[in-house]
mmCIF file with all atom_site columns, C-alpha atoms in Angstrom:
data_model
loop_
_atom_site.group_PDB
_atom_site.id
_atom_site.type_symbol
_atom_site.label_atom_id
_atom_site.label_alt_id
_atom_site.label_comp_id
_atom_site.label_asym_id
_atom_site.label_entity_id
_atom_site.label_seq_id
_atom_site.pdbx_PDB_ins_code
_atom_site.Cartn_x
_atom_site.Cartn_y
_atom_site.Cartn_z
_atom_site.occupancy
_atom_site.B_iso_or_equiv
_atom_site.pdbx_formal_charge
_atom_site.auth_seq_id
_atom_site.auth_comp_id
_atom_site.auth_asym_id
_atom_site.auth_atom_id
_atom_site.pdbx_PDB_model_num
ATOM 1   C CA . UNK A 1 1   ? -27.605 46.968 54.621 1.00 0.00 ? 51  UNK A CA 1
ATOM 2   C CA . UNK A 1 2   ? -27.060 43.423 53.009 1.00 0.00 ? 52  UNK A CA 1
ATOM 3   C CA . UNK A 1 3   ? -29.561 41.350 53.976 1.00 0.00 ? 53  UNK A CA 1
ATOM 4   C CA . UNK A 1 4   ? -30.265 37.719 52.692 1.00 0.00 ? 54  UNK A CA 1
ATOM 5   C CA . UNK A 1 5   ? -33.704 36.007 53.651 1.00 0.00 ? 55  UNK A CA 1
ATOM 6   C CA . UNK A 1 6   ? -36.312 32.759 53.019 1.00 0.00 ? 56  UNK A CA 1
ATOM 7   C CA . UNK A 1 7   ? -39.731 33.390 53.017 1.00 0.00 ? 57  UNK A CA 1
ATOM 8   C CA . UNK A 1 8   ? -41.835 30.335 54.230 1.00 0.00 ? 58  UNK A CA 1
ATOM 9   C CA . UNK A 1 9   ? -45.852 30.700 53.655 1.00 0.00 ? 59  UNK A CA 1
ATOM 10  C CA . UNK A 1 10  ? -48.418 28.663 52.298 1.00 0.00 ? 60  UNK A CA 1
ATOM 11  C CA . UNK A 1 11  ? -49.736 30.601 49.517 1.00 0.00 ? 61  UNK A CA 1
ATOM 12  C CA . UNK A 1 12  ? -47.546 31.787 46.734 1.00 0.00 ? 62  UNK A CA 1
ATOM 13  C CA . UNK A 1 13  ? -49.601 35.023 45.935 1.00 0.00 ? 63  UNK A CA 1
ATOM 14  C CA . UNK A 1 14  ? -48.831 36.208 49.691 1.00 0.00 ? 64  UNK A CA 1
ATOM 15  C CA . UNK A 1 15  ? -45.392 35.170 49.426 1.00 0.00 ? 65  UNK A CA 1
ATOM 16  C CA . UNK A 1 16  ? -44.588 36.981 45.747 1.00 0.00 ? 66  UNK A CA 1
ATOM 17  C CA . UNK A 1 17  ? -46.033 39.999 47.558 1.00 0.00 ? 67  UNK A CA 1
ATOM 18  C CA . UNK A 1 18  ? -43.582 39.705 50.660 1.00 0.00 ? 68  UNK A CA 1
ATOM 19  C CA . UNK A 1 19  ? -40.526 38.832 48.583 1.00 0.00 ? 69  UNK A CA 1
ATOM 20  C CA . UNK A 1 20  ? -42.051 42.625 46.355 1.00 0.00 ? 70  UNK A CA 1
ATOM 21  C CA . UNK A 1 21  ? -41.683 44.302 48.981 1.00 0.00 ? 71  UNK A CA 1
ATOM 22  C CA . UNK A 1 22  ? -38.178 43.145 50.460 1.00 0.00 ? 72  UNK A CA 1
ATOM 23  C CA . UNK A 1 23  ? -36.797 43.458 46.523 1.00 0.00 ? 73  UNK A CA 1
ATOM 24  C CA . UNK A 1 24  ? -37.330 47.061 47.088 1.00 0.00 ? 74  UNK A CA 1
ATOM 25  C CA . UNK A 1 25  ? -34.906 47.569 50.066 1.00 0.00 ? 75  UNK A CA 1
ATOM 26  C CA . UNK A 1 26  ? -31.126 48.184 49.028 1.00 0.00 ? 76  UNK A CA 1
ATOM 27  C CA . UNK A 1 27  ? -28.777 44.895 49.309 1.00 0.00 ? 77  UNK A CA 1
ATOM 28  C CA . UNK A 1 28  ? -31.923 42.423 50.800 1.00 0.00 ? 78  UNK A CA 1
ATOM 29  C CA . UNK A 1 29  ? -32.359 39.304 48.863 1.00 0.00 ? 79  UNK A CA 1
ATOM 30  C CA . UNK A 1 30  ? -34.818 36.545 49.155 1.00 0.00 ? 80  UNK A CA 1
ATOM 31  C CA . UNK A 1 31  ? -32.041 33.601 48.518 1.00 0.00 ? 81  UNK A CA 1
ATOM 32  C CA . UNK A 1 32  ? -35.687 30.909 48.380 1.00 0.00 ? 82  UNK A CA 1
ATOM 33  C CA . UNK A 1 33  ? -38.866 30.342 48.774 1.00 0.00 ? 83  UNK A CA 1
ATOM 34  C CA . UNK A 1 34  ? -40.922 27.720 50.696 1.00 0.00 ? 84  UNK A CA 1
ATOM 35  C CA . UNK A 1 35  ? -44.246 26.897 50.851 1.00 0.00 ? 85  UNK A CA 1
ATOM 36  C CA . UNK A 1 36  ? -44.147 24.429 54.479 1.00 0.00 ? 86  UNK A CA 1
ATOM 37  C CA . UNK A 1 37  ? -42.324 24.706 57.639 1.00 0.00 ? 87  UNK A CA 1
ATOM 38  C CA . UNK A 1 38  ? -40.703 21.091 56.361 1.00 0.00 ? 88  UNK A CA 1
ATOM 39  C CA . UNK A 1 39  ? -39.184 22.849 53.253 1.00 0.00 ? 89  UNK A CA 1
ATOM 40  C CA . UNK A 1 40  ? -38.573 26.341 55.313 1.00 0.00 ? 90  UNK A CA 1
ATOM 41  C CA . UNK A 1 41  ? -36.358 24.212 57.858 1.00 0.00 ? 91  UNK A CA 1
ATOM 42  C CA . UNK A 1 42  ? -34.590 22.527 55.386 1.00 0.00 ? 92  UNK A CA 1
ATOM 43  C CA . UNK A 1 43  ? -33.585 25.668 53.260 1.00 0.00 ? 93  UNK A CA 1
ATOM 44  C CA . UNK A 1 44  ? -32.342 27.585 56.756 1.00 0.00 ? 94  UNK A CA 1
ATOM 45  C CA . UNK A 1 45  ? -30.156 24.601 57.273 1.00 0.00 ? 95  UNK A CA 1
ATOM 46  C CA . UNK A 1 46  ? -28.767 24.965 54.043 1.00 0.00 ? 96  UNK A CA 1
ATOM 47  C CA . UNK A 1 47  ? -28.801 28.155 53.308 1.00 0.00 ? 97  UNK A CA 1
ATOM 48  C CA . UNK A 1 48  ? -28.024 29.759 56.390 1.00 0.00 ? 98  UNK A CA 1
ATOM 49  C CA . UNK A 1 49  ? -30.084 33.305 55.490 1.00 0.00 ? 99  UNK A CA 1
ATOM 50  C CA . UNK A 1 50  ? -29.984 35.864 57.973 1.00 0.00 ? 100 UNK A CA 1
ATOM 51  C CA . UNK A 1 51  ? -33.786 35.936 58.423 1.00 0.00 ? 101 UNK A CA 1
ATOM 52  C CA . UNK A 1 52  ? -36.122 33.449 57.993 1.00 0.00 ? 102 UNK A CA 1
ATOM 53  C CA . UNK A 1 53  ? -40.267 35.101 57.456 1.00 0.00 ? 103 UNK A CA 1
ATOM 54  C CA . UNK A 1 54  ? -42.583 32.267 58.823 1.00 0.00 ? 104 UNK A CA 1
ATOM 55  C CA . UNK A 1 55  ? -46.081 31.589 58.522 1.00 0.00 ? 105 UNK A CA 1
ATOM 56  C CA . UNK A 1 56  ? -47.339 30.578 61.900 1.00 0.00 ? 106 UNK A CA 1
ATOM 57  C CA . UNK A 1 57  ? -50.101 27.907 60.414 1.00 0.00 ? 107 UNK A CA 1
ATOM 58  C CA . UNK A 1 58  ? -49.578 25.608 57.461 1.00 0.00 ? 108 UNK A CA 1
ATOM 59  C CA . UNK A 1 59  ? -50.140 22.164 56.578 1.00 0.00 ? 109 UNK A CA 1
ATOM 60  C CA . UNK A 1 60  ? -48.030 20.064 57.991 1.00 0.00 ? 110 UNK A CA 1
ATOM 61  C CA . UNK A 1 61  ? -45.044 21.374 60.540 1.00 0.00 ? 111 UNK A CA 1
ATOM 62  C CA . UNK A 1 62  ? -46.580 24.736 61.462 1.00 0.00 ? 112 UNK A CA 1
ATOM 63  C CA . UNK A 1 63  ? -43.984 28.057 61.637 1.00 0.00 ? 113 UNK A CA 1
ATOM 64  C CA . UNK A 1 64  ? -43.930 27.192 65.671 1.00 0.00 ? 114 UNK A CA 1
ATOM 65  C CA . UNK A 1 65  ? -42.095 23.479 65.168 1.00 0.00 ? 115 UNK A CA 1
ATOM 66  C CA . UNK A 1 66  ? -39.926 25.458 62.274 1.00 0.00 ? 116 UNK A CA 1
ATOM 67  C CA . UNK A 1 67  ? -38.715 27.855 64.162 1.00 0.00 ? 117 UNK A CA 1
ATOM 68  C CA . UNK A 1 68  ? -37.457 25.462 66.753 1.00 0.00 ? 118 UNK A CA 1
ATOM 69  C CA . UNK A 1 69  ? -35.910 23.412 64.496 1.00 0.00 ? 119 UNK A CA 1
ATOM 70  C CA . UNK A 1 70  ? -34.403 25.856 62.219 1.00 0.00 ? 120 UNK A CA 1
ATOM 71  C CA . UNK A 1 71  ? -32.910 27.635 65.865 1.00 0.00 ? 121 UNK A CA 1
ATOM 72  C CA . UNK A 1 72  ? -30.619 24.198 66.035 1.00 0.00 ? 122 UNK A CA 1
ATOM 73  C CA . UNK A 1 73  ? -30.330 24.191 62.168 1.00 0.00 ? 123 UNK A CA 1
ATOM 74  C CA . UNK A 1 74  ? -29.306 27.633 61.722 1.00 0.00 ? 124 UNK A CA 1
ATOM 75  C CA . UNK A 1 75  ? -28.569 29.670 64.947 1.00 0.00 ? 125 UNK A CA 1
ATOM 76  C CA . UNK A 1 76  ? -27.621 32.973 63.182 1.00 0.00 ? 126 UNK A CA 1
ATOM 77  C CA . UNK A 1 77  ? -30.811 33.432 61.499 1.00 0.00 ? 127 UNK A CA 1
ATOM 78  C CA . UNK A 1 78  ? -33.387 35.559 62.775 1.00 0.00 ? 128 UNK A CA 1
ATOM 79  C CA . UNK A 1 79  ? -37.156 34.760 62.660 1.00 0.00 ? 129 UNK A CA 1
ATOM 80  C CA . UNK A 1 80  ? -39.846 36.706 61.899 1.00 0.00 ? 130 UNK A CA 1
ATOM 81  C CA . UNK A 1 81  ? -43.977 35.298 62.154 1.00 0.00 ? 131 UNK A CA 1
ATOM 82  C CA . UNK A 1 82  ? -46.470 36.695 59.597 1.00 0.00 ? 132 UNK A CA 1
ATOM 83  C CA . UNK A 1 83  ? -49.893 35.530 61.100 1.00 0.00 ? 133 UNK A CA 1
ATOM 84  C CA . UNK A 1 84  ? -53.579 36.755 60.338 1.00 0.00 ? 134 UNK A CA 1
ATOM 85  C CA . UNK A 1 85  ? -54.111 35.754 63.618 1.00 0.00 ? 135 UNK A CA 1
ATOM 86  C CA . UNK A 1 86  ? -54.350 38.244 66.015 1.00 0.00 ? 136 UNK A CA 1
ATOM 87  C CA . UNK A 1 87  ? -53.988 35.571 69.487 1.00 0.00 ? 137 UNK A CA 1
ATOM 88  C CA . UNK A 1 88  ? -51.651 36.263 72.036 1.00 0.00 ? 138 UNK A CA 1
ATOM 89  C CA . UNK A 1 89  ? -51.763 32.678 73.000 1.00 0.00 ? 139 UNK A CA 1
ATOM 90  C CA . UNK A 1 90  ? -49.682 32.031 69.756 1.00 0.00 ? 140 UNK A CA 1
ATOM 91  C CA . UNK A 1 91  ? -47.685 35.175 69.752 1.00 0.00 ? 141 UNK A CA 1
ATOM 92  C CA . UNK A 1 92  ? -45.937 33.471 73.295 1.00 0.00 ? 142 UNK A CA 1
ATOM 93  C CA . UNK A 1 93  ? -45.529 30.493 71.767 1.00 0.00 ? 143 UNK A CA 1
ATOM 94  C CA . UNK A 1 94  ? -44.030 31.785 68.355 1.00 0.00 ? 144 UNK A CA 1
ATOM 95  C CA . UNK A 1 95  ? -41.208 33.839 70.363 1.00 0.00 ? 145 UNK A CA 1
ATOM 96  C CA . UNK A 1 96  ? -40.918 30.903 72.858 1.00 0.00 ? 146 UNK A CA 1
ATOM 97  C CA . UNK A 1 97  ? -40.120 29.410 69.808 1.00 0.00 ? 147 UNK A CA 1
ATOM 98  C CA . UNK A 1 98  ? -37.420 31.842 68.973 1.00 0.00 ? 148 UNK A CA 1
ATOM 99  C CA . UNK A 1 99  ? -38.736 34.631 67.236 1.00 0.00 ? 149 UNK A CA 1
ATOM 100 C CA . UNK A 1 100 ? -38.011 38.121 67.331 1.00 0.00 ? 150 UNK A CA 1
ATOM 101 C CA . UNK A 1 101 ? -41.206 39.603 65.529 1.00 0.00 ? 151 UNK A CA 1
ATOM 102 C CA . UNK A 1 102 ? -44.735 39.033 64.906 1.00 0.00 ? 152 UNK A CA 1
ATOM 103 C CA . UNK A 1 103 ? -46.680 40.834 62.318 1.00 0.00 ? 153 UNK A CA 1
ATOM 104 C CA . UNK A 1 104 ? -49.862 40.571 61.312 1.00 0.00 ? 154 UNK A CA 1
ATOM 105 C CA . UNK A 1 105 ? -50.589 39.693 57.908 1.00 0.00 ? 155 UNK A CA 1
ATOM 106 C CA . UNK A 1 106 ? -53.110 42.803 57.422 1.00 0.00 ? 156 UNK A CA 1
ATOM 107 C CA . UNK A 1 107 ? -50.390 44.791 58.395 1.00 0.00 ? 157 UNK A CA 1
ATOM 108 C CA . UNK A 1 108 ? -47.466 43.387 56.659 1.00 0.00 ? 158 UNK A CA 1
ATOM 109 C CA . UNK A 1 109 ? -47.141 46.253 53.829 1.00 0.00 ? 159 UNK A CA 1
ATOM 110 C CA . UNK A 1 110 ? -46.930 48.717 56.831 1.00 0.00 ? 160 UNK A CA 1
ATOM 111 C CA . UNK A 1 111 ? -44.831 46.799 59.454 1.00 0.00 ? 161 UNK A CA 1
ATOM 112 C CA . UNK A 1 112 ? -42.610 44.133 57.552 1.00 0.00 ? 162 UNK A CA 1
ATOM 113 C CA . UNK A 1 113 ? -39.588 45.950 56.540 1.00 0.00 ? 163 UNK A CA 1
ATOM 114 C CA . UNK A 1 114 ? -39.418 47.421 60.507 1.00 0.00 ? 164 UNK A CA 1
ATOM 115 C CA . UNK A 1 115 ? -39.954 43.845 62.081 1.00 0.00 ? 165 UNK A CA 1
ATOM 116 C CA . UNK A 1 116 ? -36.782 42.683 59.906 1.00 0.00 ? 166 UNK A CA 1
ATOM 117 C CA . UNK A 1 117 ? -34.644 45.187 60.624 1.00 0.00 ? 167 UNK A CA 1
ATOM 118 C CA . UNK A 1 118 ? -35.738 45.237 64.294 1.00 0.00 ? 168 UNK A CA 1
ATOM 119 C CA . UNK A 1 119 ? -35.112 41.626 64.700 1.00 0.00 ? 169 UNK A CA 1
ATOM 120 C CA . UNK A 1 120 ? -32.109 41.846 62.819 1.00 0.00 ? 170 UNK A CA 1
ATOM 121 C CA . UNK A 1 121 ? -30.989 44.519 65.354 1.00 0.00 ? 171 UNK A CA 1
ATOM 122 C CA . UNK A 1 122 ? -31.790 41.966 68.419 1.00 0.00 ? 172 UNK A CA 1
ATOM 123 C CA . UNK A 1 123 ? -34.885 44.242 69.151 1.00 0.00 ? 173 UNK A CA 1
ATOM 124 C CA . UNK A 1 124 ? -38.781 42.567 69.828 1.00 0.00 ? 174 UNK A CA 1
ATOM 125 C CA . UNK A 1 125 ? -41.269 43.624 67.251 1.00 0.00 ? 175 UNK A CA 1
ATOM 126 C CA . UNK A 1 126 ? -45.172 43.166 68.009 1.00 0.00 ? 176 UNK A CA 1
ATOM 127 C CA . UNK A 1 127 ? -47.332 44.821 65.287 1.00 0.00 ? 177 UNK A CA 1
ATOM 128 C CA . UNK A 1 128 ? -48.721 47.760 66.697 1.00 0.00 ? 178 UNK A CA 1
ATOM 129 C CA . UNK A 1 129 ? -52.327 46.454 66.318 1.00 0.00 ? 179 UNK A CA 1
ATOM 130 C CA . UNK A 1 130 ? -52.169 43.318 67.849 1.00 0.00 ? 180 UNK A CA 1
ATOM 131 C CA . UNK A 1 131 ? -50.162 45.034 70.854 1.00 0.00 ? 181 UNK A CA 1
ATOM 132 C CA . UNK A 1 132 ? -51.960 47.517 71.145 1.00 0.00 ? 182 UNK A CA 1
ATOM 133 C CA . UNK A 1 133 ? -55.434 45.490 71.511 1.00 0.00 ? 183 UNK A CA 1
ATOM 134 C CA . UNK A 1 134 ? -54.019 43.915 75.025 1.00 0.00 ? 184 UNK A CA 1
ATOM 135 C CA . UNK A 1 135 ? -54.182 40.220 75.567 1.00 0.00 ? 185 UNK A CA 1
ATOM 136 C CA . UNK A 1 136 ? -57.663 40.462 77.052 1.00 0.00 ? 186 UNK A CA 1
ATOM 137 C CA . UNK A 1 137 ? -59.174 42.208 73.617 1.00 0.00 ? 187 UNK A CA 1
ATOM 138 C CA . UNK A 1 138 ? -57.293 39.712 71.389 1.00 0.00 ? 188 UNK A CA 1
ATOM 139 C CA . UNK A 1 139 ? -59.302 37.964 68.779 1.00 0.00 ? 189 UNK A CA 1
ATOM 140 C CA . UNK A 1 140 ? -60.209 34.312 69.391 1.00 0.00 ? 190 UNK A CA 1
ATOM 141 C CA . UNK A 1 141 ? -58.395 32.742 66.239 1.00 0.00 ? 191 UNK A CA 1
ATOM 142 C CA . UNK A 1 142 ? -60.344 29.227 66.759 1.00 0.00 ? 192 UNK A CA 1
ATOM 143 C CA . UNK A 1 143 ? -58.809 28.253 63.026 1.00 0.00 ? 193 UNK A CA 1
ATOM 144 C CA . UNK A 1 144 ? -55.430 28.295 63.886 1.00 0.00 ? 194 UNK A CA 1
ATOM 145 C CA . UNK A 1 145 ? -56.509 26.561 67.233 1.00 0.00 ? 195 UNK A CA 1
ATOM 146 C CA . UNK A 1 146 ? -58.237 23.506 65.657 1.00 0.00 ? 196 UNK A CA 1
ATOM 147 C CA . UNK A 1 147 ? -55.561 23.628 62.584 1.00 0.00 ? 197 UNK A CA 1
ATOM 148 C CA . UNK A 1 148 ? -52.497 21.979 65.210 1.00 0.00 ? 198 UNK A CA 1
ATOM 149 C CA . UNK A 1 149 ? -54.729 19.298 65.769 1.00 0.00 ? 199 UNK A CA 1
ATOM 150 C CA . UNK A 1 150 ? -56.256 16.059 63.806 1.00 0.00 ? 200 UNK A CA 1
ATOM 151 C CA . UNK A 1 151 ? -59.701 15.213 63.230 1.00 0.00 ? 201 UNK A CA 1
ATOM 152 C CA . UNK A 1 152 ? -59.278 12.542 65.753 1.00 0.00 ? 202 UNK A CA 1
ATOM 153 C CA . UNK A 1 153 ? -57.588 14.429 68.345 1.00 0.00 ? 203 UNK A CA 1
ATOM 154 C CA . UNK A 1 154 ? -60.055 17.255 68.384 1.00 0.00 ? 204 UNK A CA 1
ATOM 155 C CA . UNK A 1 155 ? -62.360 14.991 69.137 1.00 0.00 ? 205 UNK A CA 1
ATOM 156 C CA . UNK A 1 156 ? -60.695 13.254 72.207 1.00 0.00 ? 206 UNK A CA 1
ATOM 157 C CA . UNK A 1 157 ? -60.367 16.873 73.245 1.00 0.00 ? 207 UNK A CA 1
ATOM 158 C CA . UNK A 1 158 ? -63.964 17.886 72.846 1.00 0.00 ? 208 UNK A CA 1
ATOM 159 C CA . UNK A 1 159 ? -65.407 14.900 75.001 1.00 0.00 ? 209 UNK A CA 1
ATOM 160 C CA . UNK A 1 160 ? -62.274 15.562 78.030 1.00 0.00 ? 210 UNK A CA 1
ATOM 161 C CA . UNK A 1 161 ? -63.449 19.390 77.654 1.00 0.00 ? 211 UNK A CA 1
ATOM 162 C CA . UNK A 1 162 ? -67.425 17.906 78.499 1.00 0.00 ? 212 UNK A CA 1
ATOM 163 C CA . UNK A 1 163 ? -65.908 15.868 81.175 1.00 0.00 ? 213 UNK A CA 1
ATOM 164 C CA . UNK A 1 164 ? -66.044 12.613 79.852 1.00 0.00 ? 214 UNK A CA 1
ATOM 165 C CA . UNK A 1 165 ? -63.978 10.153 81.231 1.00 0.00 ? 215 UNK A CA 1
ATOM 166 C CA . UNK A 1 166 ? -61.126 8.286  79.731 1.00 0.00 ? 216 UNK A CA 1
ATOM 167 C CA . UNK A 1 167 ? -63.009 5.231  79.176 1.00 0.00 ? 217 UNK A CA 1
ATOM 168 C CA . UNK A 1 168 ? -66.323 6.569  78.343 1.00 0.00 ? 218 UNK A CA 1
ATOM 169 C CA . UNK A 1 169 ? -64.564 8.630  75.560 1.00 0.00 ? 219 UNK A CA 1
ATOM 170 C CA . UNK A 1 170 ? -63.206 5.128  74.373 1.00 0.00 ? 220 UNK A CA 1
ATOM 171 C CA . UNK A 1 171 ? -66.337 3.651  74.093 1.00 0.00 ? 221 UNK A CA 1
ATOM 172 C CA . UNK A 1 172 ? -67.542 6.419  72.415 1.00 0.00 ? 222 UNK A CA 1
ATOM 173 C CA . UNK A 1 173 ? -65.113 6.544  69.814 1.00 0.00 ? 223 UNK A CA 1
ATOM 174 C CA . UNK A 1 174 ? -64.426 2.509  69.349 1.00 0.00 ? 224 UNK A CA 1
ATOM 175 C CA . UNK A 1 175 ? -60.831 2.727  70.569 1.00 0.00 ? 225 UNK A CA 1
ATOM 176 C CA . UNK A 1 176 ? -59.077 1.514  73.835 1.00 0.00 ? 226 UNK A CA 1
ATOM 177 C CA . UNK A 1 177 ? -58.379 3.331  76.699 1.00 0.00 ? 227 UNK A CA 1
ATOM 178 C CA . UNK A 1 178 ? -54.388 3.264  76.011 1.00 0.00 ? 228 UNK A CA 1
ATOM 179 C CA . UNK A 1 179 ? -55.204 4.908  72.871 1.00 0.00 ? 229 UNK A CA 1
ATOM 180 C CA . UNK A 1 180 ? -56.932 7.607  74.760 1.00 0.00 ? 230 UNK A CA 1
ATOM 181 C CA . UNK A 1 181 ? -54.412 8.311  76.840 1.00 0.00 ? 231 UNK A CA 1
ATOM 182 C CA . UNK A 1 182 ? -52.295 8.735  74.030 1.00 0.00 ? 232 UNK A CA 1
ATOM 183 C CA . UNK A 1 183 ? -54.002 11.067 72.255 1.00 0.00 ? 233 UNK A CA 1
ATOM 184 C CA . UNK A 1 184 ? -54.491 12.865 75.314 1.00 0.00 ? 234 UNK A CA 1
ATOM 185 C CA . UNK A 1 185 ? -50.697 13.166 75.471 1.00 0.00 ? 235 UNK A CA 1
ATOM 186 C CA . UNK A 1 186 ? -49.671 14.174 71.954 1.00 0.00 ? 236 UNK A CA 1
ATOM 187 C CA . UNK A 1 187 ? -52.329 17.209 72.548 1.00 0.00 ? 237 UNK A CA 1
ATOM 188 C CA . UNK A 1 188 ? -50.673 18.343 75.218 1.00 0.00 ? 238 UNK A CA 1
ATOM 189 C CA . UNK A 1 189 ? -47.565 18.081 73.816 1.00 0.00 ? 239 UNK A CA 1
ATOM 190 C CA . UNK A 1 190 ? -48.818 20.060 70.720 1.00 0.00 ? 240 UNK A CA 1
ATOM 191 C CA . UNK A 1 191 ? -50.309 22.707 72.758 1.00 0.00 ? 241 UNK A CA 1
ATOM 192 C CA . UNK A 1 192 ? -48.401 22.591 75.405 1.00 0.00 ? 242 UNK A CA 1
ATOM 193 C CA . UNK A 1 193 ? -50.409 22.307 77.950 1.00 0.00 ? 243 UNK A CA 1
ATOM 194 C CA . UNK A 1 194 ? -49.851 19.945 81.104 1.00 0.00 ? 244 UNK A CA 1
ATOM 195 C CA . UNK A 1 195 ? -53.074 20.376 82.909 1.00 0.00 ? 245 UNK A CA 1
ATOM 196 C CA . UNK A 1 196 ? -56.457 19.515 82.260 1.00 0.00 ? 246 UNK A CA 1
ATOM 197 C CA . UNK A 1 197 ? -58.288 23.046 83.050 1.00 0.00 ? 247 UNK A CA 1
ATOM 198 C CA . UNK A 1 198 ? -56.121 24.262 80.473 1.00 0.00 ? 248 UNK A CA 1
ATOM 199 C CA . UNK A 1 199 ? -57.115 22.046 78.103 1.00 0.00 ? 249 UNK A CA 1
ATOM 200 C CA . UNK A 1 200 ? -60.930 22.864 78.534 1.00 0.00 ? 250 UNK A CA 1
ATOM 201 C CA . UNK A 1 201 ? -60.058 26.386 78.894 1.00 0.00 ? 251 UNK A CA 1
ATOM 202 C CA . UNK A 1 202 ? -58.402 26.257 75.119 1.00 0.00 ? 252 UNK A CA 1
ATOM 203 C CA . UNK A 1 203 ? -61.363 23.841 73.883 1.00 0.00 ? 253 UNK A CA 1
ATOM 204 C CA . UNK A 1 204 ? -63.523 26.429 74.841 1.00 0.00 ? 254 UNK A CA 1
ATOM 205 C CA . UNK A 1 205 ? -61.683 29.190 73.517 1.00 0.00 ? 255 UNK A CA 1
ATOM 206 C CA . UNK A 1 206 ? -61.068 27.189 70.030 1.00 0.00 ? 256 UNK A CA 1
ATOM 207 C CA . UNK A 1 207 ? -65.279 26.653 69.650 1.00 0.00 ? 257 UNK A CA 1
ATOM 208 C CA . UNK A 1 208 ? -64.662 22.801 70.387 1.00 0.00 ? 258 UNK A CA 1
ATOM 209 C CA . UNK A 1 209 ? -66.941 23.200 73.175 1.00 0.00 ? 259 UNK A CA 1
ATOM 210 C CA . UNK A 1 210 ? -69.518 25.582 74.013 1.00 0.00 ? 260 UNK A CA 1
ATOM 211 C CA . UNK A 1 211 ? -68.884 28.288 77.257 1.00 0.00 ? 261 UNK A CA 1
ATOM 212 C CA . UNK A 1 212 ? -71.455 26.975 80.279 1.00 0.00 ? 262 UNK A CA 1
#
């Protein structure tokens, strides 16, 4: 099977290892290499590959956002997640976001090759560990959780999670009210969350506030 691919991750030693193992399959061939989602979006566009390998978090536009984008940019191309996050919280949102695999970076020498050529096929690949474990036994991956947001914006979130109120939070942190609200908007849009128990209920679950 021919079989061109980009590999998007944030660490070059992870993703010399990846594009090891595809050189060994017949006909595959990594066509780049990127190191952010920006740069992994941009190469789809261009290079229309038939399978894009994201990194769900990186500096800057996390493999969520590039999968989106790289859906409009390059329809034909397939997307598989590598994660060391084992969270089904992100493994809705990366196939929301249009991929077709998700395997976990502990696992990747085991379960790569199968997530591509399942995805390629149109078939769903979970690695077997992460669905296996059921989304109640999942590992709290409170890194990846505070990584989508600022320093700024974790902070509005902490003090909404204690039940602060939009202006005592703007006292607090020597900024108006409309800037609050802002804030409070471009988290949920990053999360994508539209109520406020679920934002306490993922501040909690990220360590930005304690369980009471």
């Amino acid at each position: 099977m021919t079989l061109s691919l980009i590999l998007c991750d944030d660490h070059t030693l992870f993703r010399d290892g990846l594009a090891a193992l595809i050189a060994r399959e017949p006909g595959w061939r990594v066509l780049a290499q990127a190191a952010d989602g920006a740069e992994a979006v941009r190469l789809a566009t261009e290079l229309k590959p038939d399978v894009a390998v994201l990194d769900v978090a990186m500096p800057g536009m996390s493999g969520i956002d590039a999968a989106e984008l790289i859906r409009v940019g390059s329809p034909t191309t397939c997307i598989v997640a590598v994660s060391m996050y084992a969270d089904a919280h992100y493994l809705q949102r990366m196939m929301t976001a249009g991929a077709r695999a998700y395997v976990l970076k502990n696992e990747a020498g085991a379960d790569l090759i199968q997530a591509i050529r399942a995805a390629v096929a149109g078939e769903i690949f979970i690695s077997p560990a992460l669905a296996q474990a059921g989304t109640a036994a999942v590992q709290r991956s409170a890194d990846l959780d505070q990584a989508l947001l600022t320093k700024r914006e974790r902070e509005v979130l902490r003090l909404m999670a204690q039940g602060w109120r939009t202006k005592e939070i703007a006292e607090a942190l020597g900024i108006s009210a409309k800037t609050v609200e802002t804030y409070r908007a471009r988290i949920m849009m990053k999360l994508r969350i539209d109520t406020l128990a679920g934002l306490v209920r993922f501040a909690i679950r990220a360590g930005l506030t304690p369980v009471e």
